[in-house]
Tab-separated table of N, CA, C and O in Angstrom:
chain	number	residue	atom	x	y	z
A	1	MET	N	0.473	-1.440	-0.084
A	1	MET	CA	-0.063	0.148	-0.050
A	1	MET	C	0.770	1.825	0.071
A	1	MET	O	2.293	1.151	0.783
A	2	ALA	N	0.357	2.049	-0.650
A	2	ALA	CA	1.258	3.955	-0.790
A	2	ALA	C	1.280	4.320	0.805
A	2	ALA	O	0.336	3.861	1.431
A	3	THR	N	1.669	5.406	1.007
A	3	THR	CA	1.682	5.905	2.339
A	3	THR	C	0.949	7.781	1.799
A	3	THR	O	0.812	7.489	0.185
A	4	ILE	N	0.675	8.046	2.620
A	4	ILE	CA	0.528	9.325	2.477
A	4	ILE	C	1.192	10.098	1.758
A	4	ILE	O	0.601	11.068	0.767
A	5	LEU	N	2.430	10.211	2.024
A	5	LEU	CA	3.701	10.895	0.955
A	5	LEU	C	3.377	10.874	-0.668
A	5	LEU	O	3.334	11.842	-1.322
A	6	GLU	N	3.257	9.127	-0.852
A	6	GLU	CA	3.897	8.792	-1.463
A	6	GLU	C	1.783	9.232	-2.869
A	6	GLU	O	1.788	9.550	-3.896
A	7	SER	N	0.719	9.499	-2.113
A	7	SER	CA	-0.408	9.276	-2.465
A	7	SER	C	-0.247	10.398	-3.241
A	7	SER	O	-1.308	11.875	-4.191
A	8	VAL	N	-0.326	11.177	-1.684
A	8	VAL	CA	-0.018	12.780	-2.711
A	8	VAL	C	0.735	13.598	-3.584
A	8	VAL	O	0.377	14.315	-4.222
A	9	GLY	N	1.966	12.414	-3.622
A	9	GLY	CA	2.635	12.941	-4.891
A	9	GLY	C	2.047	12.849	-6.267
A	9	GLY	O	2.154	13.615	-7.082
A	10	ASP	N	1.571	11.365	-6.041
A	10	ASP	CA	0.816	11.296	-7.428
A	10	ASP	C	-0.379	12.038	-7.695
A	10	ASP	O	-0.904	12.173	-8.690
A	11	TYR	N	-1.186	12.450	-6.521
A	11	TYR	CA	-2.470	13.550	-6.896
A	11	TYR	C	-1.672	15.015	-7.750
A	11	TYR	O	-2.127	15.269	-8.469
A	12	LEU	N	-0.559	15.403	-7.005
A	12	LEU	CA	-0.391	16.561	-7.770
A	12	LEU	C	0.143	16.023	-9.390
A	12	LEU	O	0.122	17.225	-9.368
A	13	VAL	N	0.295	15.136	-9.758
A	13	VAL	CA	1.175	14.504	-10.613
A	13	VAL	C	-0.431	14.888	-11.339
A	13	VAL	O	-0.105	15.847	-13.133
A	14	THR	N	-1.139	13.593	-10.588
A	14	THR	CA	-2.307	13.303	-12.267
A	14	THR	C	-3.725	15.225	-12.323
A	14	THR	O	-3.944	15.275	-13.020
A	15	ASN	N	-2.720	15.452	-11.246
A	15	ASN	CA	-3.444	17.137	-11.456
A	15	ASN	C	-2.926	18.664	-12.170
A	15	ASN	O	-2.607	19.817	-11.775
A	16	SER	N	-1.242	18.117	-12.858
A	16	SER	CA	-0.575	18.897	-13.842
A	16	SER	C	-0.057	19.528	-13.049
A	16	SER	O	0.467	20.444	-14.065
A	17	LEU	N	0.297	19.366	-11.586
A	17	LEU	CA	1.864	20.707	-11.366
A	17	LEU	C	2.950	20.038	-11.149
A	17	LEU	O	4.438	20.830	-10.967
A	18	GLY	N	3.048	18.624	-11.650
A	18	GLY	CA	4.568	18.537	-11.960
A	18	GLY	C	4.999	17.227	-11.816
A	18	GLY	O	3.762	16.034	-12.373
A	19	THR	N	6.318	16.357	-12.319
A	19	THR	CA	6.199	15.165	-12.880
A	19	THR	C	7.179	14.559	-11.842
A	19	THR	O	8.456	14.926	-11.371
A	20	LEU	N	7.089	13.646	-10.811
A	20	LEU	CA	8.088	13.044	-9.797
A	20	LEU	C	9.133	12.311	-10.597
A	20	LEU	O	9.669	11.913	-11.864
A	21	GLY	N	10.277	13.297	-9.310
A	21	GLY	CA	11.306	12.614	-9.959
A	21	GLY	C	11.743	14.078	-11.012
A	21	GLY	O	13.715	14.181	-11.180
A	22	THR	N	10.905	14.711	-11.407
A	22	THR	CA	11.674	16.343	-12.706
A	22	THR	C	11.602	17.437	-11.985
A	22	THR	O	12.400	18.048	-11.262
A	23	ASN	N	10.262	18.014	-10.778
A	23	ASN	CA	10.191	18.941	-10.055
A	23	ASN	C	9.310	19.060	-9.473
A	23	ASN	O	9.099	19.745	-8.411
A	24	ILE	N	8.897	17.910	-8.658
A	24	ILE	CA	8.279	17.299	-7.785
A	24	ILE	C	9.127	15.893	-7.687
A	24	ILE	O	8.795	15.254	-7.520
A	25	PHE	N	9.063	16.236	-5.481
A	25	PHE	CA	10.150	15.258	-4.950
A	25	PHE	C	10.114	14.332	-3.807
A	25	PHE	O	9.265	15.502	-3.072
A	26	LEU	N	9.757	13.961	-3.046
A	26	LEU	CA	9.752	13.593	-1.789
A	26	LEU	C	10.161	12.895	-1.346
A	26	LEU	O	10.990	12.142	-1.622
A	27	GLY	N	9.683	13.892	-0.212
A	27	GLY	CA	11.003	13.586	1.222
A	27	GLY	C	12.233	13.974	0.826
A	27	GLY	O	13.427	13.784	1.749
A	28	THR	N	12.380	15.086	-0.591
A	28	THR	CA	13.650	15.682	-0.529
A	28	THR	C	13.868	16.693	-1.209
A	28	THR	O	12.996	16.503	-1.943
A	29	LEU	N	14.343	17.386	-1.167
A	29	LEU	CA	14.957	18.823	-1.700
A	29	LEU	C	15.983	19.031	-2.397
A	29	LEU	O	16.944	18.909	-2.361
A	30	PRO	N	16.363	19.011	-3.888
A	30	PRO	CA	17.619	17.853	-4.514
A	30	PRO	C	17.685	19.677	-4.829
A	30	PRO	O	17.548	20.854	-5.035
A	31	GLU	N	19.964	20.135	-4.921
A	31	GLU	CA	20.136	21.152	-5.888
A	31	GLU	C	19.579	21.453	-6.839
A	31	GLU	O	18.996	22.384	-7.204
A	32	THR	N	18.736	20.291	-7.748
A	32	THR	CA	18.685	20.520	-9.064
A	32	THR	C	17.110	20.067	-9.050
A	32	THR	O	17.338	19.440	-8.672
A	33	PRO	N	16.106	20.465	-10.330
A	33	PRO	CA	16.077	22.185	-10.914
A	33	PRO	C	15.806	23.123	-9.443
A	33	PRO	O	15.427	22.593	-8.784
A	34	ASP	N	16.451	24.326	-10.204
A	34	ASP	CA	15.643	25.290	-9.186
A	34	ASP	C	13.924	25.600	-8.621
A	34	ASP	O	13.786	25.713	-7.835
A	35	ALA	N	13.715	26.131	-9.624
A	35	ALA	CA	12.047	25.869	-9.672
A	35	ALA	C	11.833	23.907	-9.445
A	35	ALA	O	11.207	23.670	-10.623
A	36	CYS	N	11.369	23.774	-8.151
A	36	CYS	CA	10.499	22.309	-7.614
A	36	CYS	C	9.850	22.428	-7.255
A	36	CYS	O	9.250	22.804	-5.652
A	37	VAL	N	9.685	21.386	-5.692
A	37	VAL	CA	8.570	21.393	-4.982
A	37	VAL	C	8.962	19.792	-3.846
A	37	VAL	O	9.259	18.574	-5.051
A	38	ALA	N	9.264	20.010	-3.253
A	38	ALA	CA	9.214	19.002	-2.500
A	38	ALA	C	8.389	18.355	-1.024
A	38	ALA	O	7.605	19.494	-0.671
A	39	VAL	N	8.059	16.936	-1.137
A	39	VAL	CA	6.406	17.080	0.182
A	39	VAL	C	7.270	16.382	1.417
A	39	VAL	O	8.238	15.278	0.722
A	40	TYR	N	7.036	16.317	2.196
A	40	TYR	CA	7.593	15.892	2.970
A	40	TYR	C	6.310	15.312	4.407
A	40	TYR	O	5.859	15.968	4.454
A	41	GLU	N	6.872	14.185	4.448
A	41	GLU	CA	6.088	13.570	6.224
A	41	GLU	C	6.188	14.505	7.686
A	41	GLU	O	7.628	14.479	7.860
A	42	ASN	N	5.998	14.286	8.310
A	42	ASN	CA	5.937	14.915	9.484
A	42	ASN	C	5.129	13.951	10.202
A	42	ASN	O	4.155	13.363	10.145
A	43	SER	N	5.915	14.161	11.820
A	43	SER	CA	4.988	13.608	13.133
A	43	SER	C	3.895	14.216	12.982
A	43	SER	O	3.397	15.379	13.132
A	44	GLY	N	2.168	13.754	13.494
A	44	GLY	CA	1.224	13.952	13.294
A	44	GLY	C	0.671	14.008	14.589
A	44	GLY	O	1.337	13.438	15.616
A	45	SER	N	-1.218	14.163	14.641
A	45	SER	CA	-1.626	13.679	15.859
A	45	SER	C	-1.835	12.127	16.112
A	45	SER	O	-1.243	11.420	15.040
A	46	SER	N	-2.051	11.834	17.228
A	46	SER	CA	-1.632	9.939	17.829
A	46	SER	C	-3.445	9.811	16.564
A	46	SER	O	-4.067	10.638	16.796
A	47	PRO	N	-3.072	8.309	16.628
A	47	PRO	CA	-4.203	8.005	15.912
A	47	PRO	C	-5.923	7.928	16.711
A	47	PRO	O	-5.731	7.975	17.489
A	48	MET	N	-6.262	7.857	15.580
A	48	MET	CA	-8.079	7.576	15.833
A	48	MET	C	-8.187	5.352	16.456
A	48	MET	O	-7.940	4.922	15.787
A	49	PHE	N	-8.199	5.117	17.718
A	49	PHE	CA	-8.767	4.367	17.933
A	49	PHE	C	-10.233	3.477	18.391
A	49	PHE	O	-10.888	4.455	18.662
A	50	THR	N	-10.656	2.435	17.839
A	50	THR	CA	-12.334	2.160	17.941
A	50	THR	C	-12.465	1.381	18.991
A	50	THR	O	-11.768	0.377	18.955
A	51	MET	N	-13.259	0.542	19.525
A	51	MET	CA	-13.909	-0.086	21.054
A	51	MET	C	-13.773	-1.669	19.600
A	51	MET	O	-15.068	-1.672	18.601
A	52	GLY	N	-13.737	-2.131	20.495
A	52	GLY	CA	-14.042	-3.578	19.921
A	52	GLY	C	-12.887	-4.467	18.771
A	52	GLY	O	-12.065	-5.560	18.331
A	53	ALA	N	-13.579	-3.307	17.485
A	53	ALA	CA	-12.104	-3.537	16.500
A	53	ALA	C	-10.881	-3.846	16.593
A	53	ALA	O	-10.156	-4.041	15.970
A	54	GLY	N	-10.359	-2.738	17.880
A	54	GLY	CA	-8.706	-3.359	17.295
A	54	GLY	C	-7.925	-2.211	16.714
A	54	GLY	O	-8.433	-2.095	15.077
A	55	GLY	N	-6.795	-1.980	16.667
A	55	GLY	CA	-6.103	-1.258	15.717
A	55	GLY	C	-6.782	-0.154	15.656
A	55	GLY	O	-7.058	0.441	16.073
A	56	ILE	N	-5.514	0.996	14.806
A	56	ILE	CA	-5.435	2.230	13.970
A	56	ILE	C	-6.760	2.188	13.102
A	56	ILE	O	-6.712	1.323	12.041
A	57	ARG	N	-7.864	3.474	13.656
A	57	ARG	CA	-8.633	3.592	12.981
A	57	ARG	C	-8.501	4.331	11.492
A	57	ARG	O	-9.088	4.296	10.489
A	58	ILE	N	-8.142	5.600	12.441
A	58	ILE	CA	-8.241	6.694	11.566
A	58	ILE	C	-6.578	7.999	11.813
A	58	ILE	O	-6.235	7.308	13.703
A	59	ASP	N	-6.081	7.300	10.861
A	59	ASP	CA	-4.536	7.924	10.995
A	59	ASP	C	-4.131	10.269	11.412
A	59	ASP	O	-5.510	10.259	10.135
A	60	TYR	N	-3.968	10.156	11.734
A	60	TYR	CA	-3.794	11.777	11.453
A	60	TYR	C	-2.260	12.285	10.902
A	60	TYR	O	-1.112	13.087	11.673
A	61	PRO	N	-1.594	11.658	10.306
A	61	PRO	CA	-0.034	12.247	9.413
A	61	PRO	C	-0.251	13.287	9.133
A	61	PRO	O	-1.310	14.338	8.888
A	62	MET	N	0.810	14.363	8.758
A	62	MET	CA	1.165	15.501	9.008
A	62	MET	C	1.861	15.861	7.684
A	62	MET	O	2.229	14.749	7.128
A	63	LEU	N	1.789	16.976	6.670
A	63	LEU	CA	2.401	16.742	5.412
A	63	LEU	C	2.861	18.215	5.412
A	63	LEU	O	2.478	19.638	5.753
A	64	GLN	N	4.768	18.523	5.092
A	64	GLN	CA	4.602	19.836	4.669
A	64	GLN	C	5.414	20.157	2.788
A	64	GLN	O	5.666	18.664	2.329
A	65	ILE	N	5.038	20.952	2.296
A	65	ILE	CA	5.320	21.126	0.874
A	65	ILE	C	5.836	22.018	0.935
A	65	ILE	O	5.632	23.516	1.449
A	66	ILE	N	7.389	22.271	0.761
A	66	ILE	CA	7.860	22.974	0.143
A	66	ILE	C	8.084	23.756	-1.319
A	66	ILE	O	8.633	22.360	-1.914
A	67	ALA	N	7.901	24.741	-1.817
A	67	ALA	CA	8.213	25.147	-3.759
A	67	ALA	C	9.210	26.123	-3.143
A	67	ALA	O	9.176	26.641	-2.152
A	68	ARG	N	10.564	25.981	-4.739
A	68	ARG	CA	11.773	26.863	-4.390
A	68	ARG	C	11.385	26.759	-6.174
A	68	ARG	O	10.898	26.470	-7.505
A	69	ALA	N	11.779	28.500	-6.336
A	69	ALA	CA	12.059	29.286	-7.502
A	69	ALA	C	12.939	29.192	-8.295
A	69	ALA	O	13.909	29.341	-7.183
A	70	GLU	N	12.803	29.855	-8.755
A	70	GLU	CA	14.719	30.073	-9.582
A	70	GLU	C	14.687	31.709	-8.562
A	70	GLU	O	13.743	32.280	-7.935
A	71	ARG	N	16.269	32.121	-8.707
A	71	ARG	CA	16.651	32.918	-8.088
A	71	ARG	C	15.922	34.974	-8.015
A	71	ARG	O	15.890	34.767	-8.188
A	72	GLU	N	15.401	34.715	-6.918
A	72	GLU	CA	15.445	36.153	-6.669
A	72	GLU	C	13.386	35.659	-7.125
A	72	GLU	O	13.253	36.844	-7.285
A	73	ASP	N	12.538	34.743	-7.273
A	73	ASP	CA	11.577	34.625	-7.909
A	73	ASP	C	10.374	34.459	-6.536
A	73	ASP	O	9.498	33.683	-7.061
A	74	TYR	N	10.292	35.391	-5.375
A	74	TYR	CA	9.067	34.934	-4.793
A	74	TYR	C	8.177	34.801	-5.359
A	74	TYR	O	7.482	33.803	-5.038
A	75	PRO	N	7.096	35.544	-6.324
A	75	PRO	CA	6.143	35.243	-6.746
A	75	PRO	C	5.504	34.262	-7.612
A	75	PRO	O	4.817	33.445	-7.052
A	76	THR	N	6.414	33.300	-7.991
A	76	THR	CA	6.070	32.149	-8.893
A	76	THR	C	6.929	30.958	-7.480
A	76	THR	O	5.611	30.346	-7.775
A	77	ALA	N	7.317	31.151	-6.561
A	77	ALA	CA	7.398	29.752	-5.802
A	77	ALA	C	6.009	30.233	-4.442
A	77	ALA	O	5.339	29.475	-4.336
A	78	ARG	N	5.026	31.042	-4.278
A	78	ARG	CA	4.219	31.903	-3.304
A	78	ARG	C	2.895	30.868	-4.408
A	78	ARG	O	2.769	30.431	-3.817
A	79	ASP	N	3.316	31.490	-5.581
A	79	ASP	CA	2.211	31.342	-6.742
A	79	ASP	C	1.636	29.544	-6.970
A	79	ASP	O	0.854	28.460	-6.458
A	80	LYS	N	2.839	28.996	-6.796
A	80	LYS	CA	2.863	27.150	-6.457
A	80	LYS	C	2.419	26.451	-5.663
A	80	LYS	O	1.478	25.826	-5.433
A	81	ALA	N	3.371	26.578	-3.816
A	81	ALA	CA	2.296	26.635	-3.142
A	81	ALA	C	1.537	26.670	-2.759
A	81	ALA	O	0.601	26.233	-2.138
A	82	GLU	N	0.732	27.686	-3.189
A	82	GLU	CA	-0.929	28.364	-2.929
A	82	GLU	C	-1.633	27.408	-3.831
A	82	GLU	O	-2.860	27.440	-3.177
A	83	SER	N	-0.990	27.308	-5.355
A	83	SER	CA	-1.635	26.594	-5.980
A	83	SER	C	-2.252	24.938	-5.534
A	83	SER	O	-3.251	23.937	-4.723
A	84	ILE	N	-1.232	24.621	-4.488
A	84	ILE	CA	-0.942	23.362	-4.402
A	84	ILE	C	-2.017	22.988	-2.991
A	84	ILE	O	-2.962	22.396	-2.349
A	85	ARG	N	-1.759	23.915	-2.166
A	85	ARG	CA	-2.954	24.317	-0.950
A	85	ARG	C	-4.254	24.377	-1.072
A	85	ARG	O	-4.983	23.745	-0.644
A	86	VAL	N	-5.062	24.492	-1.932
A	86	VAL	CA	-6.166	25.006	-3.014
A	86	VAL	C	-6.448	24.157	-3.536
A	86	VAL	O	-7.241	23.620	-3.305
A	87	LEU	N	-5.628	23.304	-3.675
A	87	LEU	CA	-6.039	21.838	-4.743
A	87	LEU	C	-5.895	20.791	-3.366
A	87	LEU	O	-6.943	19.938	-3.012
A	88	LEU	N	-5.366	20.908	-2.619
A	88	LEU	CA	-5.280	19.747	-1.747
A	88	LEU	C	-6.639	20.140	-0.286
A	88	LEU	O	-7.434	18.975	0.225
A	89	ALA	N	-6.989	21.467	-0.025
A	89	ALA	CA	-7.732	21.466	1.013
A	89	ALA	C	-9.122	20.748	0.503
A	89	ALA	O	-10.273	21.007	0.954
A	90	GLN	N	-8.973	20.859	-1.158
A	90	GLN	CA	-10.019	20.109	-1.928
A	90	GLN	C	-11.059	19.022	-1.641
A	90	GLN	O	-11.895	18.686	-2.096
A	91	VAL	N	-9.710	18.098	-1.938
A	91	VAL	CA	-9.830	16.589	-1.149
A	91	VAL	C	-10.333	16.412	-0.062
A	91	VAL	O	-10.438	16.838	1.437
A	92	LEU	N	-11.225	14.955	-0.219
A	92	LEU	CA	-12.357	15.029	0.828
A	92	LEU	C	-13.172	13.411	0.067
A	92	LEU	O	-13.262	13.426	-1.112
A	93	GLU	N	-12.860	12.609	1.424
A	93	GLU	CA	-13.118	10.961	0.710
A	93	GLU	C	-12.645	10.517	-0.597
A	93	GLU	O	-13.227	10.756	-1.159
A	94	GLN	N	-11.990	10.528	-0.838
A	94	GLN	CA	-11.062	10.374	-2.319
A	94	GLN	C	-9.679	9.156	-1.920
A	94	GLN	O	-9.079	9.123	-0.280
A	95	THR	N	-9.598	8.160	-2.587
A	95	THR	CA	-9.051	7.300	-2.385
A	95	THR	C	-7.662	7.478	-3.506
A	95	THR	O	-8.539	7.820	-4.626
A	96	ILE	N	-6.840	7.996	-3.402
A	96	ILE	CA	-5.437	7.924	-4.467
A	96	ILE	C	-4.357	6.990	-3.763
A	96	ILE	O	-4.056	7.015	-2.751
A	97	SER	N	-3.882	6.079	-5.156
A	97	SER	CA	-3.068	5.608	-5.260
A	97	SER	C	-2.836	4.458	-3.709
A	97	SER	O	-1.976	3.764	-3.143
A	98	GLY	N	-4.381	3.923	-3.658
A	98	GLY	CA	-4.570	3.105	-2.460
A	98	GLY	C	-5.387	3.318	-0.643
A	98	GLY	O	-4.927	3.049	-0.257
A	99	VAL	N	-5.435	4.770	-1.345
A	99	VAL	CA	-4.510	5.602	0.523
A	99	VAL	C	-6.064	6.252	0.316
A	99	VAL	O	-6.030	6.857	-0.138
A	100	HIS	N	-7.196	6.040	1.280
A	100	HIS	CA	-8.723	6.150	1.799
A	100	HIS	C	-8.343	7.799	2.902
A	100	HIS	O	-7.906	7.338	3.742
A	101	ILE	N	-8.265	9.076	1.999
A	101	ILE	CA	-7.795	10.495	2.395
A	101	ILE	C	-9.064	10.886	2.408
A	101	ILE	O	-9.830	10.566	1.627
A	102	MET	N	-9.459	11.187	3.828
A	102	MET	CA	-11.048	11.472	4.570
A	102	MET	C	-10.962	13.560	3.994
A	102	MET	O	-11.808	14.169	3.931
A	103	ARG	N	-9.565	14.127	4.435
A	103	ARG	CA	-9.556	15.275	4.554
A	103	ARG	C	-8.269	15.485	4.065
A	103	ARG	O	-7.107	14.732	5.050
A	104	ILE	N	-7.859	16.607	3.897
A	104	ILE	CA	-6.422	17.311	4.029
A	104	ILE	C	-6.761	18.492	4.118
A	104	ILE	O	-7.321	19.257	3.171
A	105	GLU	N	-5.943	18.551	5.298
A	105	GLU	CA	-6.442	20.475	6.226
A	105	GLU	C	-5.191	21.316	5.707
A	105	GLU	O	-4.293	20.650	6.441
A	106	PRO	N	-5.231	22.224	5.626
A	106	PRO	CA	-4.163	23.562	5.560
A	106	PRO	C	-3.899	23.926	7.007
A	106	PRO	O	-4.666	24.363	7.473
A	107	MET	N	-2.635	24.097	7.126
A	107	MET	CA	-2.690	23.747	8.594
A	107	MET	C	-2.441	26.141	9.021
A	107	MET	O	-1.777	26.462	9.333
A	108	GLY	N	-2.923	26.395	8.456
A	108	GLY	CA	-2.961	28.311	8.051
A	108	GLY	C	-2.296	27.955	6.699
A	108	GLY	O	-2.570	27.808	5.614
A	109	SER	N	-1.871	29.673	6.287
A	109	SER	CA	-1.771	30.137	4.811
A	109	SER	C	-0.302	29.950	4.059
A	109	SER	O	1.195	28.909	5.064
A	110	VAL	N	0.966	30.503	3.012
A	110	VAL	CA	1.990	30.096	2.473
A	110	VAL	C	2.226	30.837	3.776
A	110	VAL	O	2.717	31.867	4.409
A	111	ASN	N	3.821	30.336	3.468
A	111	ASN	CA	4.575	30.735	4.685
A	111	ASN	C	6.456	31.590	4.565
A	111	ASN	O	6.543	30.050	3.760
A	112	LEU	N	6.990	31.781	3.666
A	112	LEU	CA	8.505	32.147	3.413
A	112	LEU	C	8.678	32.318	4.430
A	112	LEU	O	9.254	32.166	5.300
A	113	LEU	N	9.830	30.503	4.272
A	113	LEU	CA	11.049	30.076	4.787
A	113	LEU	C	12.660	30.957	4.838
A	113	LEU	O	13.002	30.780	5.583
A	114	GLY	N	12.497	31.847	4.085
A	114	GLY	CA	13.345	33.068	3.272
A	114	GLY	C	14.104	32.385	2.167
A	114	GLY	O	13.247	31.507	1.199
A	115	VAL	N	15.906	31.847	2.232
A	115	VAL	CA	16.126	32.183	0.340
A	115	VAL	C	17.125	30.803	1.161
A	115	VAL	O	17.495	30.784	2.372
A	116	ASP	N	17.853	30.038	-0.261
A	116	ASP	CA	18.766	29.297	0.365
A	116	ASP	C	20.120	29.601	-0.146
A	116	ASP	O	19.706	31.389	-0.048
A	117	ASN	N	21.304	29.394	-0.087
A	117	ASN	CA	22.630	29.711	-0.509
A	117	ASN	C	22.337	30.152	-1.782
A	117	ASN	O	23.933	30.759	-1.966
A	118	LYS	N	21.530	29.723	-3.132
A	118	LYS	CA	21.730	30.479	-4.618
A	118	LYS	C	20.118	31.726	-4.543
A	118	LYS	O	20.215	32.027	-5.562
A	119	TYR	N	19.761	32.109	-3.299
A	119	TYR	CA	19.118	33.361	-3.304
A	119	TYR	C	18.064	32.579	-4.122
A	119	TYR	O	17.002	33.293	-4.656
A	120	ARG	N	17.709	31.555	-4.070
A	120	ARG	CA	16.067	30.997	-4.245
A	120	ARG	C	15.010	31.235	-3.020
A	120	ARG	O	15.355	30.312	-2.070
A	121	PRO	N	14.311	31.803	-3.687
A	121	PRO	CA	13.405	31.612	-2.326
A	121	PRO	C	12.277	30.352	-2.047
A	121	PRO	O	12.230	29.148	-2.858
A	122	LEU	N	12.349	30.407	-1.352
A	122	LEU	CA	11.513	28.817	-0.078
A	122	LEU	C	10.002	28.956	0.465
A	122	LEU	O	10.649	29.817	1.636
A	123	VAL	N	9.320	28.603	0.059
A	123	VAL	CA	7.854	28.645	0.173
A	123	VAL	C	7.416	27.821	1.095
A	123	VAL	O	7.469	26.539	0.532
A	124	SER	N	6.490	27.193	1.972
A	124	SER	CA	6.372	25.967	3.148
A	124	SER	C	4.591	26.187	2.937
A	124	SER	O	4.375	27.508	3.087
A	125	VAL	N	3.797	24.920	3.406
A	125	VAL	CA	2.399	25.162	3.696
A	125	VAL	C	2.481	23.573	4.317
A	125	VAL	O	3.243	22.346	3.739
A	126	ASN	N	1.881	23.745	5.167
A	126	ASN	CA	1.592	22.952	6.388
A	126	ASN	C	0.166	21.797	6.450
A	126	ASN	O	-0.864	22.757	6.102
A	127	PHE	N	-0.055	20.846	6.617
A	127	PHE	CA	-1.235	19.898	5.870
A	127	PHE	C	-1.014	19.292	7.134
A	127	PHE	O	-0.663	18.523	7.538
A	128	ARG	N	-2.631	18.938	7.523
A	128	ARG	CA	-2.982	17.909	8.427
A	128	ARG	C	-4.102	16.967	7.711
A	128	ARG	O	-4.840	17.160	7.204
A	129	CYS	N	-3.385	15.766	7.255
A	129	CYS	CA	-4.299	14.811	6.882
A	129	CYS	C	-5.018	13.289	7.666
A	129	CYS	O	-5.107	13.207	8.756
A	130	LEU	N	-6.522	13.540	7.178
A	130	LEU	CA	-7.546	12.385	8.053
A	130	LEU	C	-7.118	11.511	7.038
A	130	LEU	O	-7.697	10.983	5.842
A	131	VAL	N	-6.573	9.920	7.399
A	131	VAL	CA	-6.544	8.764	6.855
A	131	VAL	C	-7.391	7.386	7.659
A	131	VAL	O	-6.561	7.268	8.256
A	132	ARG	N	-8.327	7.122	6.823
A	132	ARG	CA	-9.186	6.025	6.611
A	132	ARG	C	-7.912	4.718	6.997
A	132	ARG	O	-7.589	4.725	5.873
A	133	MET	N	-7.760	3.553	7.621
A	133	MET	CA	-6.565	3.297	7.701
A	133	MET	C	-7.597	1.419	6.959
A	133	MET	O	-8.784	1.446	7.941
């Protein structure tokens, strides 16, 4: 079964926001290309258990998206992060790459992280996911 990381990566590709391994990366932000997106998993909230059935029923993983643009091009990085924020906020009761995602909730608005050593802007947006197990 795919992970939330893989399913969100696939969803971004399906919605024409890039190509995995070319300008969308899972768990890493490589040195090139300049303009790209990285999707990271973060520790979320404790999972939900139910009486009787045993085991985790709903998990709450967190995701962070980091968008980077070319040198000193903050508007492009911000626009990419906002496009992803709007797209993922629309996910409701969908199975994506075998993962049943009940909802993806943005945890605020787009956030400027600063620039890297090549003056490329880094912009992030964080999400809480509700995943049915």
